Amino acid sequence: MKNHISTDEQDAGELARFGYKQQLQRSLGSFSSFAIAFSLISISTGIFANFRHGFVQVGPGIVWSWLVVMGGQTLVVLVMSRLAVSFPIAGYGYQWSARLVNPHFGFFTGWLLLVQFLTGFPVVCSALASALCAFIWPEGALPMTVAWITTVVILLVALIHLFGMRLAAWLNNTGVYAELFGVIAITIALYALLDWRGVNLSKLAGHGNFSSGQSAGFSAFALSLLMGAWCLTGFEAAADLAEETHDPRRTVPRAMLTSLLGSGLLGFLLLVGIVLSIDDVRATQGQDSPLISVLQERFGPHWLLAALVVVAVSIFACAIASMAAASRLLFSLSRDGMLPGARWLSRIDPHRSTPRNAVILVWLLSTAIVLLLRQTDLISSVSAVAGYLGYAGIILAALLAGPLVVPGRGWTLLRWLALMWALSLVLALTLPPTDIPGWNDKYLPAKAMAFALLAGSAVYFGLIKRRIREGIAGPPQLSDKGSETRP
C-alpha cells in the first residue's frame, strides 16, 4: 500500500509536468489495466457480433483474415506502446498527436477516435441485447425489442460508471476471468468433440463466397477483415486510463501488448475450432446465426446455454471497458477546451473522482444511435473505419515527430509499416461495395464516415480553431499563454 502511495505521488508529479492536476483516482493495478484492454478487445464479443458478416464473405477463409489483422495490429500496438511510455495521459491518441504535431492535428485525431468509441459502444451493448434475446426468445425477437433492451444495457453500464471506477474495474475484472476461462473451455471442447479420424484439415483452405457461390475475390476478402478489424482494437483503452493507473509508464505498455497478442492467439484457435466443427459450409453460411447453429449442433441446448452465458458476461465486461475509454477520451478533449460544452463535460464528480458528465453524454448519444440507426453492420463499419483513421493519425504524428519519441532506423520502419497497414485497412473497409440490410447504398459506411468527418470539420472551423489560436484550447503546455497547470 505504501508503495502504491509513493508511486501515485510520483505519477501525480509527472502529470503536473504535462500541465494537469491529478483529478481522477488511481485505482487500477497491472491486472486491471490488462483487463480493461483485454475486455475491450473481447474476442467473444467481436466474434459473436461479426462472425456471420465475415463467414458469408469468405467461409473458412475468415481464419486467415483474422491472422492478417492480428499481424497488422501488432505493428500498431508496438508504436502505441512506445507513445504510452512517453505520454501517460488520459485521452491517449488526442494527447499524443497534439503534443507531437500541434493541437489542430490532435483535434482531428481525437475526433476520429471519439467517433470510434461512440459507435463501438452501442454495438457492444447491442450484441449483449441480442444474446439476451436469444435466451428469452429462441425463435427470434423483433428488431425494436432488441433496440430497447440495448438502451437498458447502455443505461446500466452508465450507472455503474457513475458509481465510480472501483466498481467498474471490479466488475470488469470478473468479466475478464469469465471470458478467459470460458473461451478456453469452449475452444478445448470444440477440439475434443471433433472426430479427428474424419477431420478434413483442407477445409481451412476454403474461401467460398455465399452470395456468388464462387471462390471469394479480393473485395470479399477485404470485407471479411471487418470481424478482426473491429475486434482486435481497444488495447489502447489501457493508455486512455493512464491517469487512473498505478505506475502507468510500466503498466500500460505491458497491458496493451499482452492483451492484443493473447486475444489474437486465443481468437485464432477458437475460429479454427469453429470452422473444423462445421459439416456443411455453404448451408451454415445461409443461417441467420451461423455461430449459434454450430455451437448448438456441437454442444446441445444445455451446454449452448452455458456458452452463451459466458459470451454474455464477456460482452458486458466489454461494454464497461468501452464506456470507460469513451468517457475518458471525451473528458480529456473537454478538459483542454477542444469540444463544445467543454466546461460542463470536463467536470469531475468530487465524491467518486469520475468524469460524471462525460459518462452522461456517452449514455445519451449511444441511446440515440441505437434507436435511430438500429443497424449494427453499419455502426460497426463506421466504428472500425474511424478507429483505423485515428490509428493512422497517431502513427503519422509519430512519424512527423521524427526521433523525438525514440531514435533508431528500426523505429522509423515500424512506423511506416504500421501507417501503411492502417490506411490499407481503411481502404479495404470502404472501397469494396457492401450490402447492409435495409439500405440500398453499397458505399454507405464510407459515406457515413465522410459525414462524421464533415461534422468534425464544422466543429473545428466553427469553434475549435479560434480557441486554439487564442490559447484557450489544446494541451496546456502548447497553449499560447504558457504552460500553466489546468485543473
PDB file of N, CA and C in Angstrom, residues 94-148:
ATOM      1  N   TYR A  94      -5.372  11.563 -28.861  1.00  0.00           N
ATOM      2  CA  TYR A  94      -5.511  13.022 -28.960  1.00  0.00           C
ATOM      3  C   TYR A  94      -4.309  13.708 -28.336  1.00  0.00           C
ATOM      4  N   GLN A  95      -3.945  13.302 -27.121  1.00  0.00           N
ATOM      5  CA  GLN A  95      -2.815  13.915 -26.424  1.00  0.00           C
ATOM      6  C   GLN A  95      -1.512  13.679 -27.182  1.00  0.00           C
ATOM      7  N   TRP A  96      -1.302  12.450 -27.643  1.00  0.00           N
ATOM      8  CA  TRP A  96      -0.062  12.136 -28.354  1.00  0.00           C
ATOM      9  C   TRP A  96       0.078  12.989 -29.611  1.00  0.00           C
ATOM     10  N   SER A  97      -0.992  13.045 -30.413  1.00  0.00           N
ATOM     11  CA  SER A  97      -0.938  13.788 -31.675  1.00  0.00           C
ATOM     12  C   SER A  97      -0.793  15.286 -31.441  1.00  0.00           C
ATOM     13  N   ALA A  98      -1.522  15.807 -30.458  1.00  0.00           N
ATOM     14  CA  ALA A  98      -1.451  17.241 -30.177  1.00  0.00           C
ATOM     15  C   ALA A  98      -0.067  17.647 -29.708  1.00  0.00           C
ATOM     16  N   ARG A  99       0.584  16.803 -28.928  1.00  0.00           N
ATOM     17  CA  ARG A  99       1.895  17.141 -28.380  1.00  0.00           C
ATOM     18  C   ARG A  99       3.025  16.858 -29.368  1.00  0.00           C
ATOM     19  N   LEU A 100       2.856  15.882 -30.244  1.00  0.00           N
ATOM     20  CA  LEU A 100       3.896  15.570 -31.224  1.00  0.00           C
ATOM     21  C   LEU A 100       3.822  16.468 -32.455  1.00  0.00           C
ATOM     22  N   VAL A 101       2.618  16.921 -32.812  1.00  0.00           N
ATOM     23  CA  VAL A 101       2.455  17.771 -34.003  1.00  0.00           C
ATOM     24  C   VAL A 101       1.935  19.147 -33.564  1.00  0.00           C
ATOM     25  N   ASN A 102       0.632  19.264 -33.358  1.00  0.00           N
ATOM     26  CA  ASN A 102       0.033  20.502 -32.846  1.00  0.00           C
ATOM     27  C   ASN A 102      -1.413  20.213 -32.444  1.00  0.00           C
ATOM     28  N   PRO A 103      -2.055  21.125 -31.707  1.00  0.00           N
ATOM     29  CA  PRO A 103      -3.430  20.876 -31.258  1.00  0.00           C
ATOM     30  C   PRO A 103      -4.435  20.738 -32.396  1.00  0.00           C
ATOM     31  N   HIS A 104      -4.187  21.393 -33.531  1.00  0.00           N
ATOM     32  CA  HIS A 104      -5.101  21.279 -34.670  1.00  0.00           C
ATOM     33  C   HIS A 104      -5.134  19.833 -35.168  1.00  0.00           C
ATOM     34  N   PHE A 105      -3.956  19.268 -35.354  1.00  0.00           N
ATOM     35  CA  PHE A 105      -3.845  17.870 -35.776  1.00  0.00           C
ATOM     36  C   PHE A 105      -4.431  16.958 -34.699  1.00  0.00           C
ATOM     37  N   GLY A 106      -4.153  17.283 -33.455  1.00  0.00           N
ATOM     38  CA  GLY A 106      -4.644  16.474 -32.346  1.00  0.00           C
ATOM     39  C   GLY A 106      -6.157  16.439 -32.271  1.00  0.00           C
ATOM     40  N   PHE A 107      -6.809  17.556 -32.607  1.00  0.00           N
ATOM     41  CA  PHE A 107      -8.272  17.578 -32.558  1.00  0.00           C
ATOM     42  C   PHE A 107      -8.864  16.545 -33.499  1.00  0.00           C
ATOM     43  N   PHE A 108      -8.386  16.512 -34.746  1.00  0.00           N
ATOM     44  CA  PHE A 108      -8.973  15.585 -35.721  1.00  0.00           C
ATOM     45  C   PHE A 108      -8.673  14.128 -35.369  1.00  0.00           C
ATOM     46  N   THR A 109      -7.483  13.867 -34.851  1.00  0.00           N
ATOM     47  CA  THR A 109      -7.192  12.510 -34.387  1.00  0.00           C
ATOM     48  C   THR A 109      -8.128  12.131 -33.247  1.00  0.00           C
ATOM     49  N   GLY A 110      -8.282  13.039 -32.291  1.00  0.00           N
ATOM     50  CA  GLY A 110      -9.184  12.782 -31.175  1.00  0.00           C
ATOM     51  C   GLY A 110     -10.627  12.624 -31.619  1.00  0.00           C
ATOM     52  N   TRP A 111     -11.050  13.412 -32.600  1.00  0.00           N
ATOM     53  CA  TRP A 111     -12.424  13.318 -33.100  1.00  0.00           C
ATOM     54  C   TRP A 111     -12.687  11.941 -33.703  1.00  0.00           C
ATOM     55  N   LEU A 112     -11.746  11.452 -34.505  1.00  0.00           N
ATOM     56  CA  LEU A 112     -11.902  10.131 -35.121  1.00  0.00           C
ATOM     57  C   LEU A 112     -11.984   9.034 -34.065  1.00  0.00           C
ATOM     58  N   LEU A 113     -11.133   9.115 -33.067  1.00  0.00           N
ATOM     59  CA  LEU A 113     -11.147   8.112 -32.000  1.00  0.00           C
ATOM     60  C   LEU A 113     -12.436   8.204 -31.189  1.00  0.00           C
ATOM     61  N   LEU A 114     -12.948   9.418 -31.027  1.00  0.00           N
ATOM     62  CA  LEU A 114     -14.214   9.592 -30.311  1.00  0.00           C
ATOM     63  C   LEU A 114     -15.365   8.967 -31.101  1.00  0.00           C
ATOM     64  N   VAL A 115     -15.364   9.157 -32.419  1.00  0.00           N
ATOM     65  CA  VAL A 115     -16.380   8.519 -33.267  1.00  0.00           C
ATOM     66  C   VAL A 115     -16.285   6.999 -33.149  1.00  0.00           C
ATOM     67  N   GLN A 116     -15.052   6.485 -33.109  1.00  0.00           N
ATOM     68  CA  GLN A 116     -14.859   5.043 -32.960  1.00  0.00           C
ATOM     69  C   GLN A 116     -15.552   4.514 -31.705  1.00  0.00           C
ATOM     70  N   PHE A 117     -15.326   5.176 -30.577  1.00  0.00           N
ATOM     71  CA  PHE A 117     -15.888   4.683 -29.319  1.00  0.00           C
ATOM     72  C   PHE A 117     -17.384   4.952 -29.204  1.00  0.00           C
ATOM     73  N   LEU A 118     -17.836   6.101 -29.707  1.00  0.00           N
ATOM     74  CA  LEU A 118     -19.258   6.428 -29.599  1.00  0.00           C
ATOM     75  C   LEU A 118     -20.121   5.543 -30.491  1.00  0.00           C
ATOM     76  N   THR A 119     -19.540   4.955 -31.533  1.00  0.00           N
ATOM     77  CA  THR A 119     -20.273   3.991 -32.360  1.00  0.00           C
ATOM     78  C   THR A 119     -19.984   2.555 -31.921  1.00  0.00           C
ATOM     79  N   GLY A 120     -18.788   2.311 -31.415  1.00  0.00           N
ATOM     80  CA  GLY A 120     -18.443   0.955 -30.975  1.00  0.00           C
ATOM     81  C   GLY A 120     -19.174   0.541 -29.716  1.00  0.00           C
ATOM     82  N   PHE A 121     -19.333   1.461 -28.771  1.00  0.00           N
ATOM     83  CA  PHE A 121     -20.013   1.138 -27.510  1.00  0.00           C
ATOM     84  C   PHE A 121     -21.454   0.668 -27.731  1.00  0.00           C
ATOM     85  N   PRO A 122     -22.267   1.347 -28.556  1.00  0.00           N
ATOM     86  CA  PRO A 122     -23.624   0.843 -28.797  1.00  0.00           C
ATOM     87  C   PRO A 122     -23.645  -0.530 -29.460  1.00  0.00           C
ATOM     88  N   VAL A 123     -22.668  -0.813 -30.334  1.00  0.00           N
ATOM     89  CA  VAL A 123     -22.618  -2.128 -30.977  1.00  0.00           C
ATOM     90  C   VAL A 123     -22.377  -3.219 -29.945  1.00  0.00           C
ATOM     91  N   VAL A 124     -21.489  -2.942 -28.999  1.00  0.00           N
ATOM     92  CA  VAL A 124     -21.218  -3.913 -27.935  1.00  0.00           C
ATOM     93  C   VAL A 124     -22.485  -4.173 -27.126  1.00  0.00           C
ATOM     94  N   CYS A 125     -23.173  -3.112 -26.752  1.00  0.00           N
ATOM     95  CA  CYS A 125     -24.403  -3.264 -25.967  1.00  0.00           C
ATOM     96  C   CYS A 125     -25.487  -3.975 -26.773  1.00  0.00           C
ATOM     97  N   SER A 126     -25.524  -3.731 -28.080  1.00  0.00           N
ATOM     98  CA  SER A 126     -26.485  -4.414 -28.940  1.00  0.00           C
ATOM     99  C   SER A 126     -26.183  -5.906 -29.024  1.00  0.00           C
ATOM    100  N   ALA A 127     -24.898  -6.252 -29.040  1.00  0.00           N
ATOM    101  CA  ALA A 127     -24.526  -7.668 -29.057  1.00  0.00           C
ATOM    102  C   ALA A 127     -25.005  -8.368 -27.789  1.00  0.00           C
ATOM    103  N   LEU A 128     -24.887  -7.687 -26.650  1.00  0.00           N
ATOM    104  CA  LEU A 128     -25.379  -8.264 -25.397  1.00  0.00           C
ATOM    105  C   LEU A 128     -26.898  -8.396 -25.429  1.00  0.00           C
ATOM    106  N   ALA A 129     -27.581  -7.382 -25.945  1.00  0.00           N
ATOM    107  CA  ALA A 129     -29.040  -7.449 -26.050  1.00  0.00           C
ATOM    108  C   ALA A 129     -29.468  -8.605 -26.948  1.00  0.00           C
ATOM    109  N   SER A 130     -28.739  -8.825 -28.039  1.00  0.00           N
ATOM    110  CA  SER A 130     -29.053  -9.940 -28.936  1.00  0.00           C
ATOM    111  C   SER A 130     -28.881 -11.276 -28.228  1.00  0.00           C
ATOM    112  N   ALA A 131     -27.815 -11.377 -27.416  1.00  0.00           N
ATOM    113  CA  ALA A 131     -27.590 -12.615 -26.662  1.00  0.00           C
ATOM    114  C   ALA A 131     -28.710 -12.844 -25.652  1.00  0.00           C
ATOM    115  N   LEU A 132     -29.136 -11.789 -24.974  1.00  0.00           N
ATOM    116  CA  LEU A 132     -30.227 -11.913 -24.006  1.00  0.00           C
ATOM    117  C   LEU A 132     -31.529 -12.299 -24.697  1.00  0.00           C
ATOM    118  N   CYS A 133     -31.768 -11.723 -25.864  1.00  0.00           N
ATOM    119  CA  CYS A 133     -32.980 -12.070 -26.617  1.00  0.00           C
ATOM    120  C   CYS A 133     -32.957 -13.524 -27.070  1.00  0.00           C
ATOM    121  N   ALA A 134     -31.752 -14.038 -27.362  1.00  0.00           N
ATOM    122  CA  ALA A 134     -31.640 -15.446 -27.742  1.00  0.00           C
ATOM    123  C   ALA A 134     -32.037 -16.356 -26.584  1.00  0.00           C
ATOM    124  N   PHE A 135     -31.756 -15.916 -25.340  1.00  0.00           N
ATOM    125  CA  PHE A 135     -32.189 -16.680 -24.169  1.00  0.00           C
ATOM    126  C   PHE A 135     -33.717 -16.647 -24.034  1.00  0.00           C
ATOM    127  N   ILE A 136     -34.272 -15.437 -24.168  1.00  0.00           N
ATOM    128  CA  ILE A 136     -35.690 -15.228 -23.858  1.00  0.00           C
ATOM    129  C   ILE A 136     -36.597 -15.669 -25.002  1.00  0.00           C
ATOM    130  N   TRP A 137     -36.190 -15.338 -26.235  1.00  0.00           N
ATOM    131  CA  TRP A 137     -36.997 -15.690 -27.407  1.00  0.00           C
ATOM    132  C   TRP A 137     -36.138 -16.487 -28.390  1.00  0.00           C
ATOM    133  N   PRO A 138     -35.997 -17.800 -28.178  1.00  0.00           N
ATOM    134  CA  PRO A 138     -35.140 -18.623 -29.045  1.00  0.00           C
ATOM    135  C   PRO A 138     -35.535 -18.567 -30.520  1.00  0.00           C
ATOM    136  N   GLU A 139     -36.813 -18.293 -30.797  1.00  0.00           N
ATOM    137  CA  GLU A 139     -37.270 -18.260 -32.184  1.00  0.00           C
ATOM    138  C   GLU A 139     -37.021 -16.905 -32.840  1.00  0.00           C
ATOM    139  N   GLY A 140     -36.481 -15.970 -32.084  1.00  0.00           N
ATOM    140  CA  GLY A 140     -36.162 -14.661 -32.640  1.00  0.00           C
ATOM    141  C   GLY A 140     -37.010 -13.553 -32.052  1.00  0.00           C
ATOM    142  N   ALA A 141     -36.387 -12.396 -31.837  1.00  0.00           N
ATOM    143  CA  ALA A 141     -37.084 -11.235 -31.287  1.00  0.00           C
ATOM    144  C   ALA A 141     -37.202 -10.151 -32.351  1.00  0.00           C
ATOM    145  N   LEU A 142     -38.177  -9.273 -32.181  1.00  0.00           N
ATOM    146  CA  LEU A 142     -38.345  -8.158 -33.103  1.00  0.00           C
ATOM    147  C   LEU A 142     -37.161  -7.200 -32.980  1.00  0.00           C
ATOM    148  N   PRO A 143     -36.719  -6.593 -34.104  1.00  0.00           N
ATOM    149  CA  PRO A 143     -35.582  -5.659 -34.052  1.00  0.00           C
ATOM    150  C   PRO A 143     -35.778  -4.535 -33.041  1.00  0.00           C
ATOM    151  N   MET A 144     -37.004  -4.029 -32.925  1.00  0.00           N
ATOM    152  CA  MET A 144     -37.239  -2.931 -31.987  1.00  0.00           C
ATOM    153  C   MET A 144     -37.094  -3.400 -30.548  1.00  0.00           C
ATOM    154  N   THR A 145     -37.436  -4.668 -30.299  1.00  0.00           N
ATOM    155  CA  THR A 145     -37.255  -5.226 -28.956  1.00  0.00           C
ATOM    156  C   THR A 145     -35.779  -5.260 -28.597  1.00  0.00           C
ATOM    157  N   VAL A 146     -34.950  -5.707 -29.547  1.00  0.00           N
ATOM    158  CA  VAL A 146     -33.501  -5.734 -29.326  1.00  0.00           C
ATOM    159  C   VAL A 146     -32.984  -4.324 -29.067  1.00  0.00           C
ATOM    160  N   ALA A 147     -33.502  -3.355 -29.820  1.00  0.00           N
ATOM    161  CA  ALA A 147     -33.050  -1.966 -29.662  1.00  0.00           C
ATOM    162  C   ALA A 147     -33.376  -1.436 -28.266  1.00  0.00           C
ATOM    163  N   TRP A 148     -34.572  -1.708 -27.773  1.00  0.00           N
ATOM    164  CA  TRP A 148     -34.946  -1.198 -26.451  1.00  0.00           C
ATOM    165  C   TRP A 148     -34.166  -1.893 -25.342  1.00  0.00           C
TER     166      TRP A 148
END
